[in-house]
XYZ file of C-alpha atoms in Angstrom:
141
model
C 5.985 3.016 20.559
C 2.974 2.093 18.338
C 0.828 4.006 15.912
C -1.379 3.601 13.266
C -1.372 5.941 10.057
C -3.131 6.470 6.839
C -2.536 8.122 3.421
C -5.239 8.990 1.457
C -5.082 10.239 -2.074
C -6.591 11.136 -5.625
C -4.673 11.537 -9.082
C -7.084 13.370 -11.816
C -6.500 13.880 -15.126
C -7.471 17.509 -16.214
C -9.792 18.496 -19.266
C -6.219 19.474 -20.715
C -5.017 16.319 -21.769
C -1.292 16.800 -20.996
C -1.645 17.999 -17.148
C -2.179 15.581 -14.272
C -3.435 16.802 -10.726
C -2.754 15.101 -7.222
C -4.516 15.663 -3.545
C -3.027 13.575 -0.880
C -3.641 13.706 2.661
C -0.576 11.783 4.187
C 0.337 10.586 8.058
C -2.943 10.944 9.062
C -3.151 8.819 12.564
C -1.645 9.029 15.993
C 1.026 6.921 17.990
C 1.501 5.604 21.771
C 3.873 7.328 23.668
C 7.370 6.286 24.147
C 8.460 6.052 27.472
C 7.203 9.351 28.804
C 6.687 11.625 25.104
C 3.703 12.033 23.135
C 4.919 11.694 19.598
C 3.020 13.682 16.733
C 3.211 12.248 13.423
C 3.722 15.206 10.661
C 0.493 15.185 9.226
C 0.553 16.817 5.551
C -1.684 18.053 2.634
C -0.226 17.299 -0.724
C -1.298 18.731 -3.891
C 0.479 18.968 -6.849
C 0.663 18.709 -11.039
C 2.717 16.856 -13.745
C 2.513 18.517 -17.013
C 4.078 16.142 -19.884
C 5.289 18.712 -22.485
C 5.878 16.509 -25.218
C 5.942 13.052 -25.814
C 6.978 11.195 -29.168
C 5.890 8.493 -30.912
C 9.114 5.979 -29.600
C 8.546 7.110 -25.971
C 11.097 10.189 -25.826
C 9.526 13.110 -23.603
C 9.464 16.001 -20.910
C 7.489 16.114 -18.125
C 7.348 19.058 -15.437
C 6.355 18.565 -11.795
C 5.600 20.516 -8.628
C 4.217 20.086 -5.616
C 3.585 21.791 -2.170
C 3.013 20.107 1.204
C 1.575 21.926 4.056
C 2.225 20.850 7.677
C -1.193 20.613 9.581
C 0.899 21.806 12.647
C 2.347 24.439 10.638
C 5.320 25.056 8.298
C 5.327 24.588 3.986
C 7.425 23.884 1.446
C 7.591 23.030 -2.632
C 8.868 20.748 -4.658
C 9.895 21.028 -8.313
C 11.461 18.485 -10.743
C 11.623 17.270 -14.176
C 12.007 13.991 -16.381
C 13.475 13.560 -19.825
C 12.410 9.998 -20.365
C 14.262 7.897 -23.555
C 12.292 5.408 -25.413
C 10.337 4.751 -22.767
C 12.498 2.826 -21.138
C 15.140 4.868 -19.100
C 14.581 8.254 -17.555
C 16.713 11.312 -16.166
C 15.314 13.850 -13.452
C 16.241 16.501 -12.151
C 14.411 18.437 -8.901
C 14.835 21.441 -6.105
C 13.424 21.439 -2.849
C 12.660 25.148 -1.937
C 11.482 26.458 1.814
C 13.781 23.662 3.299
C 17.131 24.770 5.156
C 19.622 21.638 4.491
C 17.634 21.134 0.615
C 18.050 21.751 -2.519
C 19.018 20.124 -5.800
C 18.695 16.179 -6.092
C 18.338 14.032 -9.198
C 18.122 10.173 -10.210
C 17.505 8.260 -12.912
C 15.214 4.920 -13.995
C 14.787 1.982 -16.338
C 12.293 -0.046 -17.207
C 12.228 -3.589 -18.861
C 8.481 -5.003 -19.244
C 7.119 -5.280 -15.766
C 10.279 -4.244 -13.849
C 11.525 -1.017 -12.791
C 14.769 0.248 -11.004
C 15.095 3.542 -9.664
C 17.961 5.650 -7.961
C 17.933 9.362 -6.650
C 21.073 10.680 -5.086
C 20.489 13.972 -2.823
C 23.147 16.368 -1.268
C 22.288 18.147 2.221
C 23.889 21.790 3.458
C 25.547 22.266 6.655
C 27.791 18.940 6.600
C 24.671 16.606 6.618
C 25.898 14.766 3.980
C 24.363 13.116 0.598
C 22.062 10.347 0.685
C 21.855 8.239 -1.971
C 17.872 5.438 -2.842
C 17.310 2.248 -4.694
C 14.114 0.821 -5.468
C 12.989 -1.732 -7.469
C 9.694 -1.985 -8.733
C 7.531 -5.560 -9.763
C 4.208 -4.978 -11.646
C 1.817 -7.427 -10.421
């Protein structure tokens, strides 16, 4: 099958200077059929905040997140999480997935060095589905 999709999105930073706000309109596009099934893509409206509660002078902070995605074919669910970052330079997090049946808790953690950045999240599903376990790596250009 083929199909073409977009994401569109917007990040803005509030009059209060420690809260960040996100709209994103995600899967937005259609694909071929494969062999005999129309396939839907699960288009999704995104919005969301980060709210940094403190952050030092040396790059230690807190920073609380949520978000809630809405199915355009129906169904919902919310995402929470939070980062304790260390000097700028590494970061723990922590999140919950509510309104999802096999979700729930998941975590990672990050470092930095200049314009690199490497990333891991480990999550656990319910009903024997297993964990699953990301990398990513990250090159500022």
């Amino acid at each position: 099958a083929n199909g073409l999709a977009v994401d569109l999105g917007v990040n803005w930073q509030s009059p209060i200077s420690k809260l960040r706000i996100g709209l994103a309109a995600q899967n937005l596009g259609s694909m071929s059929a494969l062999i005999d099934e129309k396939i839907k893509l699960p288009a999704a409206v995104r919005v969301g905040g980060a709210y940094q509660l403190f952050k030092s002078e040396n790059g230690n902070g807190v920073t609380l997140v949520a978000d809630q995605i809405t199915y355009l074919e129906g169904g919902a669910h919310t995402n929470t999480g939070a980062e304790w970052s260390l000097r700028g330079a590494f970061a723990l997090r922590a999140g919950y997935q509510f309104g999802l049946e096999n979700r729930g808790l998941a975590a990672g953690l990050g470092a930095s060095l200049g314009k690199y950045q490497l990333d891991y999240g480990f999550a656990s599903y319910q009903n024997d589905l297993g964990q699953t376990q990301s990398f990513s790596i990250a090159v500022e250009l």
